[in-house]
Amino acid sequence: MDFIRLLHIEPTNMGTSTGNEWLTSYGSEIQSFTPVNGSLIATVTATDKEAYEAVVHKAASAFKIWRNWPAPKRGEIVRQLGESLRANKENLGKLVSFEMGKSLQEGMGEVQEMIDICDFAVGLSRQLYGLTMHSERPNHRMYEQWHPLGIVGIISSFNFPVAVWSWNTAIAWVCGNVCIWKPSEKTPLCSIAVQKIVADVFAKNHVPEGVSCLVQGDKTVGEWLSHDTRIPLISATGSTRMGKALNTAVAARLGKCILELGGNNAIIISQHADLDMALLGCLFGAVGTAGQRCTTTRRLIIHESVYETFKNKLVKAYQQLKIGNPLQPENHVGPLIDKTAVQLYLHAIEQCQQQGGKFIVPGGVMEGTGFESGCYVKPCIAEVQPNMPIVHHETFAPILYIMPYKTLDEAIEIQNQVPQGLSSAIMTLNLREAEAFLSHAGSDCGIANVNIGTSGAEIGGAFGGEKETGGGRESGSDAWKAYMRRQTNTINWGTQLPLAQGITFEL
């Protein structure tokens, strides 16, 4: 457990920071238990209202300085952060795995995503382009430019306790914004470790105090952020229920939101698929992070001609899964985040059975040596009808629903009929099917793949989804524009001032 000490996590930790400074707060005590064995890792003091106000004040002051740093210079700071994350990758990856419960390989992969987005943001710092336009008026020049918004509030979820923060922060920083991060109260220690890594880089470069801020707590702290008119943008990752409440609050003050909410992702298995390749994508998509990814594969829509063949392959693959301590690389599936998640998993299984679902790989809670935390569950598979209510509901657990289809149009309709719209995929070697799936009449999701699964995403593309997934976009492509305000500029370099509609004044 040296990684805890090397990341400067103490048995008791202050939870509120403006960078190098850690503020005294009298909020409640947050206890971080590991789902690996149920033990208490450490405690964190939540942010009270007075400390919150101090953080926002410091962030607002820092923005006035930081926005004037040239964007490439801000990019250089982010580059150095990427180097520091490389140096701390093993320790931070282990902490992610231990506090959240995902496999060690996935914990390391999450830190690698942080490194990758830093690399992306460095290049972006020299590419915050605007356009020039031809003016209809003589001797005029028109163009647009992009300015930073100010304070960006980031509310992250437990399932990716560090990566999602970095997707937002690295981009927001090079755009000239400052950030206030409220992590999930289920994974507070990861945020403290990251804040200390950032603070070391910032101190060496004399970055103003307040560019990187941290607050801790339950939904009350999130409500402070969402109602705060001093914070023009809130980027929030979490449940659809949370997103609706937050969006309502932010919209009431005409603020901006980036929402990354629920996913109920499907893979269509065509009769033209490479079934062995499809099996691998479906397996990882369904059981990776114990089904606790927003991009987790939750539904398989399988052509009737290969349904039995693929079902048998899937059942055989599930029988080979190893469940256990995620810090041991040989294990494929770690625990759920806590016992509340276990109860939701069991409730979903019960609902599925009541609605007529048939489990071909049964679920259940693991017991015995190594499973003392009570958070380890069995990945399971149920044969269902696509219109069952439980199939339209996202359960953050390794429950996979499978169903047959006859035609591609039917498969796409089944995929699109759920309220969520994040990630989707089709497994096919048929070009016409692939193009139909990616067409206007195809997948209605923000991410649509061919011959790869639904789970995970590269940072180079914009990440996000439609419908109840929230419509937000983070990370790559031109997602940076959401963190800036657009300004159209016109310069008259002539000697006349033409007025609109040819109006004249006799002066």
Short mmCIF file of C-alpha atoms in Angstrom, two decimals:
data_model
loop_
_atom_site.label_atom_id
_atom_site.label_comp_id
_atom_site.label_asym_id
_atom_site.label_seq_id
_atom_site.Cartn_x
_atom_site.Cartn_y
_atom_site.Cartn_z
CA MET A 1 0.00 0.00 0.00
CA ASP A 2 2.97 2.30 -0.49
CA PHE A 3 1.11 4.06 -3.28
CA ILE A 4 -1.14 5.76 -0.71
CA ARG A 5 1.82 7.21 1.13
CA LEU A 6 3.66 8.19 -2.06
CA LEU A 7 0.60 10.12 -3.23
CA HIS A 8 0.60 12.02 0.09
CA ILE A 9 -2.76 10.67 1.26
CA GLU A 10 -3.02 10.94 5.04
CA PRO A 11 -5.37 9.06 7.38
CA THR A 12 -7.28 12.35 7.74
CA ASN A 13 -7.31 14.86 4.88
CA MET A 14 -8.59 18.37 4.28
CA GLY A 15 -10.82 18.36 1.23
CA THR A 16 -10.84 21.98 0.10
CA SER A 17 -8.01 23.50 -1.91
CA THR A 18 -7.23 26.42 -4.21
CA GLY A 19 -4.02 24.84 -5.49
CA ASN A 20 -1.12 24.85 -3.08
CA GLU A 21 -3.31 26.04 -0.21
CA TRP A 22 -5.63 23.72 1.71
CA LEU A 23 -8.45 25.56 3.44
CA THR A 24 -9.82 24.88 6.88
CA SER A 25 -13.41 23.70 6.67
CA TYR A 26 -15.94 22.42 9.16
CA GLY A 27 -17.95 20.23 6.82
CA SER A 28 -18.92 16.65 7.56
CA GLU A 29 -16.43 13.80 7.53
CA ILE A 30 -16.36 11.74 4.33
CA GLN A 31 -15.15 8.19 4.86
CA SER A 32 -13.61 6.46 1.86
CA PHE A 33 -14.00 2.68 2.04
CA THR A 34 -12.43 0.45 -0.57
CA PRO A 35 -14.83 -2.02 -2.18
CA VAL A 36 -11.84 -4.36 -2.59
CA ASN A 37 -12.00 -5.54 1.03
CA GLY A 38 -14.38 -3.10 2.74
CA SER A 39 -11.68 -1.42 4.83
CA LEU A 40 -11.50 2.31 5.57
CA ILE A 41 -8.74 3.91 3.50
CA ALA A 42 -8.89 7.45 4.90
CA THR A 43 -11.25 10.30 5.71
CA VAL A 44 -11.77 13.70 4.08
CA THR A 45 -13.34 16.84 5.51
CA ALA A 46 -16.11 18.13 3.27
CA THR A 47 -16.32 21.74 2.14
CA ASP A 48 -18.56 24.05 4.16
CA LYS A 49 -20.22 27.19 2.74
CA GLU A 50 -17.56 29.56 4.07
CA ALA A 51 -14.75 27.54 2.50
CA TYR A 52 -16.73 27.29 -0.73
CA GLU A 53 -17.05 31.07 -0.89
CA ALA A 54 -13.32 31.44 -0.32
CA VAL A 55 -12.62 29.03 -3.19
CA VAL A 56 -14.89 30.86 -5.64
CA HIS A 57 -13.39 34.21 -4.67
CA LYS A 58 -9.86 32.91 -5.19
CA ALA A 59 -10.80 31.33 -8.53
CA ALA A 60 -12.36 34.56 -9.78
CA SER A 61 -9.21 36.49 -8.86
CA ALA A 62 -6.98 33.92 -10.54
CA PHE A 63 -9.00 34.06 -13.76
CA LYS A 64 -8.16 37.74 -14.25
CA ILE A 65 -4.48 36.79 -14.34
CA TRP A 66 -4.61 33.38 -16.02
CA ARG A 67 -6.70 34.56 -19.00
CA ASN A 68 -3.87 36.93 -19.97
CA TRP A 69 -1.24 34.20 -20.11
CA PRO A 70 -0.68 33.34 -23.80
CA ALA A 71 -2.49 30.14 -24.71
CA PRO A 72 0.74 28.30 -25.71
CA LYS A 73 2.20 29.18 -22.32
CA ARG A 74 -0.87 27.72 -20.65
CA GLY A 75 -0.35 24.68 -22.87
CA GLU A 76 3.20 24.35 -21.58
CA ILE A 77 1.87 24.06 -18.03
CA VAL A 78 -0.49 21.30 -19.15
CA ARG A 79 2.42 19.57 -20.90
CA GLN A 80 4.36 19.52 -17.65
CA LEU A 81 1.30 18.13 -15.87
CA GLY A 82 1.26 15.29 -18.39
CA GLU A 83 4.90 14.55 -17.58
CA SER A 84 4.15 14.52 -13.86
CA LEU A 85 1.24 12.15 -14.45
CA ARG A 86 3.58 9.84 -16.36
CA ALA A 87 5.89 9.78 -13.34
CA ASN A 88 2.95 9.05 -11.01
CA LYS A 89 1.04 6.69 -13.31
CA GLU A 90 1.61 3.49 -11.37
CA ASN A 91 0.76 4.91 -7.97
CA LEU A 92 -2.26 6.89 -9.15
CA GLY A 93 -3.50 3.92 -11.20
CA LYS A 94 -3.32 1.72 -8.11
CA LEU A 95 -5.24 4.29 -6.05
CA VAL A 96 -7.97 4.49 -8.71
CA SER A 97 -8.24 0.71 -8.68
CA PHE A 98 -8.22 0.46 -4.89
CA GLU A 99 -10.66 3.29 -4.12
CA MET A 100 -13.06 2.69 -7.01
CA GLY A 101 -12.68 -1.06 -7.55
CA LYS A 102 -11.87 -1.29 -11.26
CA SER A 103 -9.14 -3.64 -12.43
CA LEU A 104 -5.54 -2.51 -12.15
CA GLN A 105 -5.20 -2.49 -15.94
CA GLU A 106 -8.22 -0.18 -16.17
CA GLY A 107 -6.86 2.03 -13.39
CA MET A 108 -3.60 2.43 -15.28
CA GLY A 109 -5.56 3.02 -18.46
CA GLU A 110 -7.52 5.79 -16.83
CA VAL A 111 -4.34 7.63 -15.87
CA GLN A 112 -3.09 7.11 -19.43
CA GLU A 113 -6.23 8.90 -20.62
CA MET A 114 -5.21 11.84 -18.44
CA ILE A 115 -1.77 11.83 -20.06
CA ASP A 116 -3.27 11.60 -23.53
CA ILE A 117 -5.64 14.53 -23.01
CA CYS A 118 -2.75 16.64 -21.74
CA ASP A 119 -0.89 15.87 -24.98
CA PHE A 120 -4.00 16.77 -26.97
CA ALA A 121 -4.48 20.02 -25.07
CA VAL A 122 -0.88 21.10 -25.65
CA GLY A 123 -1.44 21.03 -29.39
CA LEU A 124 -4.83 22.66 -28.99
CA SER A 125 -3.24 25.62 -27.20
CA ARG A 126 -1.88 26.75 -30.59
CA GLN A 127 -5.08 26.01 -32.51
CA LEU A 128 -7.87 28.04 -30.89
CA TYR A 129 -8.86 29.23 -34.34
CA GLY A 130 -11.51 31.71 -35.38
CA LEU A 131 -12.78 32.46 -38.88
CA THR A 132 -12.55 35.54 -41.10
CA MET A 133 -15.58 36.50 -43.18
CA HIS A 134 -16.09 38.88 -46.10
CA SER A 135 -18.08 41.93 -45.09
CA GLU A 136 -20.92 43.25 -47.23
CA ARG A 137 -19.66 46.76 -46.43
CA PRO A 138 -16.67 48.24 -48.26
CA ASN A 139 -13.40 48.68 -46.38
CA HIS A 140 -14.55 46.49 -43.49
CA ARG A 141 -13.07 43.30 -42.10
CA MET A 142 -15.07 40.71 -40.17
CA TYR A 143 -13.74 37.89 -38.07
CA GLU A 144 -14.56 35.85 -35.00
CA GLN A 145 -12.48 35.04 -31.98
CA TRP A 146 -12.89 32.89 -28.91
CA HIS A 147 -12.45 34.09 -25.33
CA PRO A 148 -12.37 32.13 -22.06
CA LEU A 149 -15.58 31.91 -20.07
CA GLY A 150 -14.19 32.26 -16.54
CA ILE A 151 -14.77 29.67 -13.83
CA VAL A 152 -15.66 26.15 -14.98
CA GLY A 153 -17.31 23.91 -12.42
CA ILE A 154 -16.59 20.19 -12.89
CA ILE A 155 -18.73 17.55 -11.19
CA SER A 156 -17.34 14.06 -11.78
CA SER A 157 -18.62 10.56 -11.06
CA PHE A 158 -17.03 7.71 -9.10
CA ASN A 159 -16.58 5.36 -12.06
CA PHE A 160 -13.88 7.50 -13.69
CA PRO A 161 -12.60 9.40 -10.66
CA VAL A 162 -9.70 11.14 -12.44
CA ALA A 163 -10.00 10.82 -16.24
CA VAL A 164 -13.22 12.77 -16.71
CA TRP A 165 -11.83 15.63 -14.63
CA SER A 166 -8.81 15.75 -16.92
CA TRP A 167 -10.93 15.73 -20.10
CA ASN A 168 -12.55 18.92 -18.88
CA THR A 169 -9.69 20.60 -17.07
CA ALA A 170 -6.90 20.21 -19.61
CA ILE A 171 -9.11 21.77 -22.29
CA ALA A 172 -10.56 24.44 -20.00
CA TRP A 173 -7.10 25.52 -18.85
CA VAL A 174 -5.58 25.97 -22.29
CA CYS A 175 -8.71 27.93 -23.22
CA GLY A 176 -7.90 30.34 -20.37
CA ASN A 177 -10.45 29.23 -17.78
CA VAL A 178 -9.95 28.31 -14.14
CA CYS A 179 -11.60 25.20 -12.65
CA ILE A 180 -13.41 24.14 -9.50
CA TRP A 181 -13.70 20.36 -9.17
CA LYS A 182 -16.30 18.55 -7.08
CA PRO A 183 -15.52 14.83 -7.27
CA SER A 184 -17.86 12.06 -6.21
CA GLU A 185 -18.03 11.66 -2.44
CA LYS A 186 -17.46 7.93 -3.12
CA THR A 187 -13.92 8.55 -4.45
CA PRO A 188 -12.57 11.65 -2.69
CA LEU A 189 -8.99 10.44 -2.26
CA CYS A 190 -8.27 10.24 -5.98
CA SER A 191 -9.07 13.93 -6.31
CA ILE A 192 -6.78 14.84 -3.40
CA ALA A 193 -3.91 12.90 -4.97
CA VAL A 194 -4.45 14.63 -8.33
CA GLN A 195 -4.71 18.07 -6.74
CA LYS A 196 -1.35 17.57 -5.05
CA ILE A 197 0.26 16.48 -8.32
CA VAL A 198 -1.16 19.58 -10.03
CA ALA A 199 -0.09 21.86 -7.18
CA ASP A 200 3.53 20.75 -7.49
CA VAL A 201 3.59 21.56 -11.22
CA PHE A 202 1.82 24.88 -10.71
CA ALA A 203 4.16 25.97 -7.90
CA LYS A 204 7.22 25.41 -10.08
CA ASN A 205 5.69 27.61 -12.78
CA HIS A 206 4.22 30.34 -10.55
CA VAL A 207 0.69 29.65 -11.73
CA PRO A 208 -1.76 31.84 -9.78
CA GLU A 209 -3.44 30.30 -6.78
CA GLY A 210 -7.01 29.49 -7.72
CA VAL A 211 -6.53 28.12 -11.25
CA SER A 212 -7.05 24.59 -9.92
CA CYS A 213 -9.57 24.35 -7.09
CA LEU A 214 -11.10 21.42 -5.23
CA VAL A 215 -14.27 21.16 -3.16
CA GLN A 216 -15.70 18.03 -1.57
CA GLY A 217 -19.11 16.93 -0.42
CA ASP A 218 -22.50 15.53 -1.33
CA LYS A 219 -25.13 16.92 -3.69
CA THR A 220 -25.42 20.08 -1.56
CA VAL A 221 -22.01 21.24 -2.76
CA GLY A 222 -23.04 20.41 -6.31
CA GLU A 223 -26.13 22.57 -5.83
CA TRP A 224 -23.95 25.48 -4.69
CA LEU A 225 -22.05 25.21 -7.95
CA SER A 226 -25.12 24.84 -10.16
CA HIS A 227 -26.88 27.87 -8.65
CA ASP A 228 -23.79 30.10 -8.59
CA THR A 229 -24.05 32.90 -11.16
CA ARG A 230 -20.28 33.45 -10.89
CA ILE A 231 -19.73 30.10 -12.62
CA PRO A 232 -20.76 30.38 -16.30
CA LEU A 233 -20.22 26.70 -17.17
CA ILE A 234 -20.92 23.48 -15.28
CA SER A 235 -19.68 20.21 -16.75
CA ALA A 236 -21.33 17.31 -14.94
CA THR A 237 -21.04 13.55 -15.27
CA GLY A 238 -23.54 11.31 -13.51
CA SER A 239 -27.06 9.93 -13.61
CA THR A 240 -29.84 11.27 -15.80
CA ARG A 241 -31.79 12.17 -12.68
CA MET A 242 -28.92 14.30 -11.40
CA GLY A 243 -28.42 15.88 -14.81
CA LYS A 244 -32.04 16.96 -15.12
CA ALA A 245 -31.97 18.67 -11.72
CA LEU A 246 -28.63 20.36 -12.41
CA ASN A 247 -29.63 21.49 -15.89
CA THR A 248 -32.81 23.04 -14.53
CA ALA A 249 -30.85 25.02 -11.94
CA VAL A 250 -28.20 26.21 -14.39
CA ALA A 251 -30.74 27.07 -17.09
CA ALA A 252 -32.72 29.16 -14.60
CA ARG A 253 -29.75 31.53 -14.42
CA LEU A 254 -29.01 31.16 -18.16
CA GLY A 255 -25.72 29.41 -17.51
CA LYS A 256 -24.14 26.76 -19.72
CA CYS A 257 -23.98 22.99 -19.16
CA ILE A 258 -22.02 20.07 -20.52
CA LEU A 259 -23.90 16.97 -19.45
CA GLU A 260 -22.57 13.40 -19.67
CA LEU A 261 -25.36 11.25 -18.25
CA GLY A 262 -26.74 7.75 -18.57
CA GLY A 263 -26.02 5.18 -21.25
CA ASN A 264 -27.92 2.05 -22.29
CA ASN A 265 -25.63 0.90 -25.02
CA ALA A 266 -26.30 -1.83 -27.57
CA ILE A 267 -24.26 -3.88 -30.02
CA ILE A 268 -26.00 -5.30 -33.07
CA ILE A 269 -24.54 -8.69 -34.04
CA SER A 270 -25.20 -9.20 -37.75
CA GLN A 271 -25.33 -12.53 -39.53
CA HIS A 272 -22.39 -11.08 -41.48
CA ALA A 273 -20.28 -10.48 -38.35
CA ASP A 274 -16.93 -12.01 -37.48
CA LEU A 275 -18.37 -13.74 -34.41
CA ASP A 276 -15.03 -14.27 -32.67
CA MET A 277 -14.16 -10.59 -32.99
CA ALA A 278 -17.67 -9.66 -31.88
CA LEU A 279 -17.40 -11.90 -28.83
CA LEU A 280 -14.30 -10.11 -27.60
CA GLY A 281 -15.87 -6.68 -27.99
CA CYS A 282 -19.09 -7.73 -26.29
CA LEU A 283 -17.32 -9.42 -23.37
CA PHE A 284 -15.13 -6.48 -22.46
CA GLY A 285 -17.93 -4.03 -23.07
CA ALA A 286 -20.27 -5.88 -20.73
CA VAL A 287 -17.99 -6.78 -17.80
CA GLY A 288 -15.27 -4.11 -17.88
CA THR A 289 -15.31 -1.93 -14.72
CA ALA A 290 -17.91 -4.43 -13.46
CA GLY A 291 -20.49 -2.83 -15.74
CA GLN A 292 -19.99 0.61 -14.20
CA ARG A 293 -19.08 2.56 -17.33
CA CYS A 294 -21.52 4.91 -19.01
CA THR A 295 -20.40 3.17 -22.22
CA THR A 296 -20.88 -0.36 -20.84
CA THR A 297 -22.56 -2.77 -23.26
CA ARG A 298 -25.96 -3.51 -21.72
CA ARG A 299 -27.87 -4.93 -24.71
CA LEU A 300 -26.97 -7.36 -27.50
CA ILE A 301 -29.29 -7.43 -30.51
CA ILE A 302 -28.38 -10.63 -32.36
CA HIS A 303 -29.56 -11.78 -35.78
CA GLU A 304 -31.81 -14.81 -35.46
CA SER A 305 -29.64 -16.92 -37.79
CA VAL A 306 -26.60 -16.68 -35.49
CA TYR A 307 -28.46 -16.16 -32.21
CA GLU A 308 -27.97 -19.63 -30.73
CA THR A 309 -24.38 -19.90 -31.95
CA PHE A 310 -23.38 -16.55 -30.48
CA LYS A 311 -25.33 -17.14 -27.27
CA ASN A 312 -23.41 -20.35 -26.66
CA LYS A 313 -20.09 -18.61 -27.31
CA LEU A 314 -21.05 -15.89 -24.86
CA VAL A 315 -22.08 -18.30 -22.10
CA LYS A 316 -18.81 -20.20 -22.49
CA ALA A 317 -16.81 -16.95 -22.31
CA TYR A 318 -18.63 -15.86 -19.12
CA GLN A 319 -17.72 -19.16 -17.49
CA GLN A 320 -14.05 -18.24 -17.86
CA LEU A 321 -14.29 -14.84 -16.16
CA LYS A 322 -12.21 -14.40 -13.01
CA ILE A 323 -13.77 -12.28 -10.28
CA GLY A 324 -11.66 -10.92 -7.44
CA ASN A 325 -9.25 -8.35 -6.10
CA PRO A 326 -8.77 -5.79 -8.91
CA LEU A 327 -5.16 -5.16 -7.86
CA GLN A 328 -4.35 -8.70 -9.00
CA PRO A 329 -3.90 -8.54 -12.79
CA GLU A 330 -5.25 -12.04 -13.44
CA ASN A 331 -8.76 -10.96 -12.37
CA HIS A 332 -11.14 -9.64 -15.02
CA VAL A 333 -13.94 -8.30 -12.81
CA GLY A 334 -13.61 -6.35 -9.58
CA PRO A 335 -16.28 -5.20 -7.12
CA LEU A 336 -19.12 -2.77 -7.47
CA ILE A 337 -18.49 0.58 -5.81
CA ASP A 338 -20.53 -0.14 -2.64
CA LYS A 339 -23.35 -2.21 -1.16
CA THR A 340 -25.97 0.25 -2.42
CA ALA A 341 -24.86 -0.62 -5.96
CA VAL A 342 -25.17 -4.30 -5.08
CA GLN A 343 -28.77 -3.79 -3.96
CA LEU A 344 -29.59 -2.00 -7.24
CA TYR A 345 -28.03 -4.93 -9.13
CA LEU A 346 -30.15 -7.46 -7.22
CA HIS A 347 -33.28 -5.36 -7.69
CA ALA A 348 -32.70 -5.20 -11.46
CA ILE A 349 -32.33 -8.99 -11.62
CA GLU A 350 -35.58 -9.39 -9.70
CA GLN A 351 -37.38 -6.92 -11.97
CA CYS A 352 -36.08 -8.71 -15.06
CA GLN A 353 -37.36 -12.05 -13.83
CA GLN A 354 -40.75 -10.58 -12.92
CA GLN A 355 -41.05 -9.09 -16.40
CA GLY A 356 -40.34 -12.43 -18.06
CA GLY A 357 -36.57 -12.39 -18.53
CA LYS A 358 -34.74 -15.73 -18.50
CA PHE A 359 -31.22 -15.79 -17.06
CA ILE A 360 -28.91 -18.05 -19.03
CA VAL A 361 -25.95 -16.97 -16.88
CA PRO A 362 -27.28 -16.40 -13.35
CA GLY A 363 -26.28 -13.50 -11.15
CA GLY A 364 -25.66 -13.28 -7.43
CA VAL A 365 -23.40 -11.87 -4.76
CA MET A 366 -20.02 -13.54 -4.24
CA GLU A 367 -19.27 -14.90 -0.77
CA GLY A 368 -16.30 -16.39 1.02
CA THR A 369 -12.60 -15.61 1.24
CA GLY A 370 -11.63 -12.55 -0.79
CA PHE A 371 -15.20 -11.29 -1.07
CA GLU A 372 -15.64 -9.97 2.49
CA SER A 373 -16.61 -6.47 1.35
CA GLY A 374 -19.92 -7.77 0.02
CA CYS A 375 -19.44 -5.77 -3.18
CA TYR A 376 -18.47 -8.54 -5.60
CA VAL A 377 -21.23 -9.76 -7.91
CA LYS A 378 -21.48 -12.24 -10.76
CA PRO A 379 -21.76 -10.87 -14.31
CA CYS A 380 -25.01 -12.30 -15.69
CA ILE A 381 -26.91 -12.62 -18.97
CA ALA A 382 -30.67 -12.58 -19.49
CA GLU A 383 -32.75 -13.35 -22.57
CA VAL A 384 -35.38 -10.63 -22.81
CA GLN A 385 -37.94 -8.92 -25.00
CA PRO A 386 -36.83 -5.46 -26.15
CA ASN A 387 -39.93 -3.71 -24.79
CA MET A 388 -39.45 -4.83 -21.16
CA PRO A 389 -39.23 -1.77 -18.86
CA ILE A 390 -36.03 -3.01 -17.17
CA VAL A 391 -34.29 -3.18 -20.55
CA HIS A 392 -34.91 0.54 -21.01
CA HIS A 393 -33.42 1.33 -17.60
CA GLU A 394 -29.68 1.73 -16.97
CA THR A 395 -28.44 -0.41 -14.10
CA PHE A 396 -24.81 0.35 -13.21
CA ALA A 397 -23.80 -3.30 -12.90
CA PRO A 398 -22.71 -6.24 -15.11
CA ILE A 399 -26.16 -7.30 -16.33
CA LEU A 400 -26.34 -8.05 -20.07
CA TYR A 401 -29.66 -8.36 -21.94
CA ILE A 402 -29.75 -10.31 -25.21
CA MET A 403 -32.52 -10.45 -27.83
CA PRO A 404 -32.92 -11.62 -31.46
CA TYR A 405 -33.82 -9.64 -34.57
CA LYS A 406 -34.85 -10.44 -38.15
CA THR A 407 -33.97 -7.35 -40.24
CA LEU A 408 -31.44 -4.56 -39.85
CA ASP A 409 -34.21 -1.95 -39.72
CA GLU A 410 -35.74 -3.85 -36.80
CA ALA A 411 -32.38 -4.03 -35.02
CA ILE A 412 -31.78 -0.30 -35.37
CA GLU A 413 -35.31 0.43 -34.15
CA ILE A 414 -34.73 -1.76 -31.09
CA GLN A 415 -31.44 -0.06 -30.39
CA ASN A 416 -32.89 3.44 -30.68
CA GLN A 417 -36.09 2.90 -28.68
CA VAL A 418 -34.44 3.38 -25.27
CA PRO A 419 -34.33 6.91 -23.77
CA GLN A 420 -30.53 7.02 -23.57
CA GLY A 421 -28.29 7.73 -26.56
CA LEU A 422 -24.60 7.50 -25.72
CA SER A 423 -22.71 4.67 -27.45
CA SER A 424 -23.63 2.06 -30.03
CA ALA A 425 -22.00 -0.47 -32.33
CA ILE A 426 -22.65 -2.95 -35.08
CA MET A 427 -20.59 -6.04 -35.79
CA THR A 428 -20.73 -6.71 -39.53
CA LEU A 429 -18.51 -7.30 -42.54
CA ASN A 430 -21.27 -6.08 -44.85
CA LEU A 431 -20.50 -2.57 -46.15
CA ARG A 432 -24.14 -1.72 -46.80
CA GLU A 433 -25.12 -2.64 -43.24
CA ALA A 434 -22.26 -0.61 -41.79
CA GLU A 435 -23.14 2.48 -43.79
CA ALA A 436 -26.84 2.15 -43.02
CA PHE A 437 -26.03 1.96 -39.31
CA LEU A 438 -23.97 5.18 -39.55
CA SER A 439 -26.50 7.02 -41.73
CA HIS A 440 -29.20 9.54 -40.80
CA ALA A 441 -31.61 6.63 -40.43
CA GLY A 442 -29.18 4.60 -38.34
CA SER A 443 -27.93 4.88 -34.77
CA ASP A 444 -29.25 7.88 -32.83
CA CYS A 445 -26.32 7.85 -30.41
CA GLY A 446 -23.48 10.31 -30.02
CA ILE A 447 -21.00 7.48 -30.62
CA ALA A 448 -21.53 4.85 -33.33
CA ASN A 449 -18.92 2.18 -34.06
CA VAL A 450 -18.42 -0.59 -36.58
CA ASN A 451 -16.58 -3.76 -35.55
CA ILE A 452 -15.52 -2.42 -32.18
CA GLY A 453 -17.55 -2.38 -28.97
CA THR A 454 -19.36 0.42 -27.18
CA SER A 455 -17.00 0.68 -24.24
CA GLY A 456 -14.36 3.36 -23.99
CA ALA A 457 -13.44 6.17 -26.37
CA GLU A 458 -10.36 7.83 -27.80
CA ILE A 459 -9.68 11.34 -26.54
CA GLY A 460 -9.25 12.66 -30.09
CA GLY A 461 -12.99 12.47 -30.77
CA ALA A 462 -15.73 14.44 -29.07
CA PHE A 463 -17.28 12.30 -26.32
CA GLY A 464 -20.96 12.46 -25.43
CA GLY A 465 -24.47 11.42 -26.37
CA GLU A 466 -28.00 12.44 -27.22
CA LYS A 467 -31.45 12.24 -25.60
CA GLU A 468 -31.24 11.46 -21.86
CA THR A 469 -27.47 11.23 -22.11
CA GLY A 470 -27.57 15.03 -22.07
CA GLY A 471 -26.20 16.18 -25.42
CA GLY A 472 -22.85 17.38 -24.09
CA ARG A 473 -19.45 16.85 -25.67
CA GLU A 474 -16.08 16.63 -23.94
CA SER A 475 -12.49 15.86 -24.90
CA GLY A 476 -11.47 15.96 -28.57
CA SER A 477 -12.50 17.40 -31.93
CA ASP A 478 -13.94 20.90 -31.46
CA ALA A 479 -15.38 20.22 -27.98
CA TRP A 480 -13.10 23.03 -26.78
CA LYS A 481 -15.63 25.56 -28.11
CA ALA A 482 -18.00 24.71 -25.25
CA TYR A 483 -15.42 26.13 -22.82
CA MET A 484 -15.20 29.49 -24.58
CA ARG A 485 -17.40 32.37 -25.68
CA ARG A 486 -17.57 33.32 -29.33
CA GLN A 487 -17.20 36.98 -30.33
CA THR A 488 -17.81 38.42 -33.80
CA ASN A 489 -15.67 41.47 -34.63
CA THR A 490 -15.98 44.05 -37.39
CA ILE A 491 -13.29 46.62 -38.14
CA ASN A 492 -13.94 49.62 -40.39
CA TRP A 493 -10.62 50.66 -41.87
CA GLY A 494 -12.12 53.07 -44.40
CA THR A 495 -13.06 56.75 -44.26
CA GLN A 496 -16.85 56.28 -44.48
CA LEU A 497 -19.37 54.87 -42.01
CA PRO A 498 -22.10 53.10 -44.02
CA LEU A 499 -25.30 52.57 -42.03
CA ALA A 500 -27.68 49.65 -42.18
CA GLN A 501 -30.50 49.73 -44.78
CA GLY A 502 -28.90 52.81 -46.38
CA ILE A 503 -30.15 55.18 -43.67
CA THR A 504 -28.61 58.66 -43.82
CA PHE A 505 -28.42 61.57 -41.40
CA GLU A 506 -28.04 65.21 -42.41
CA LEU A 507 -25.45 66.36 -39.88
#
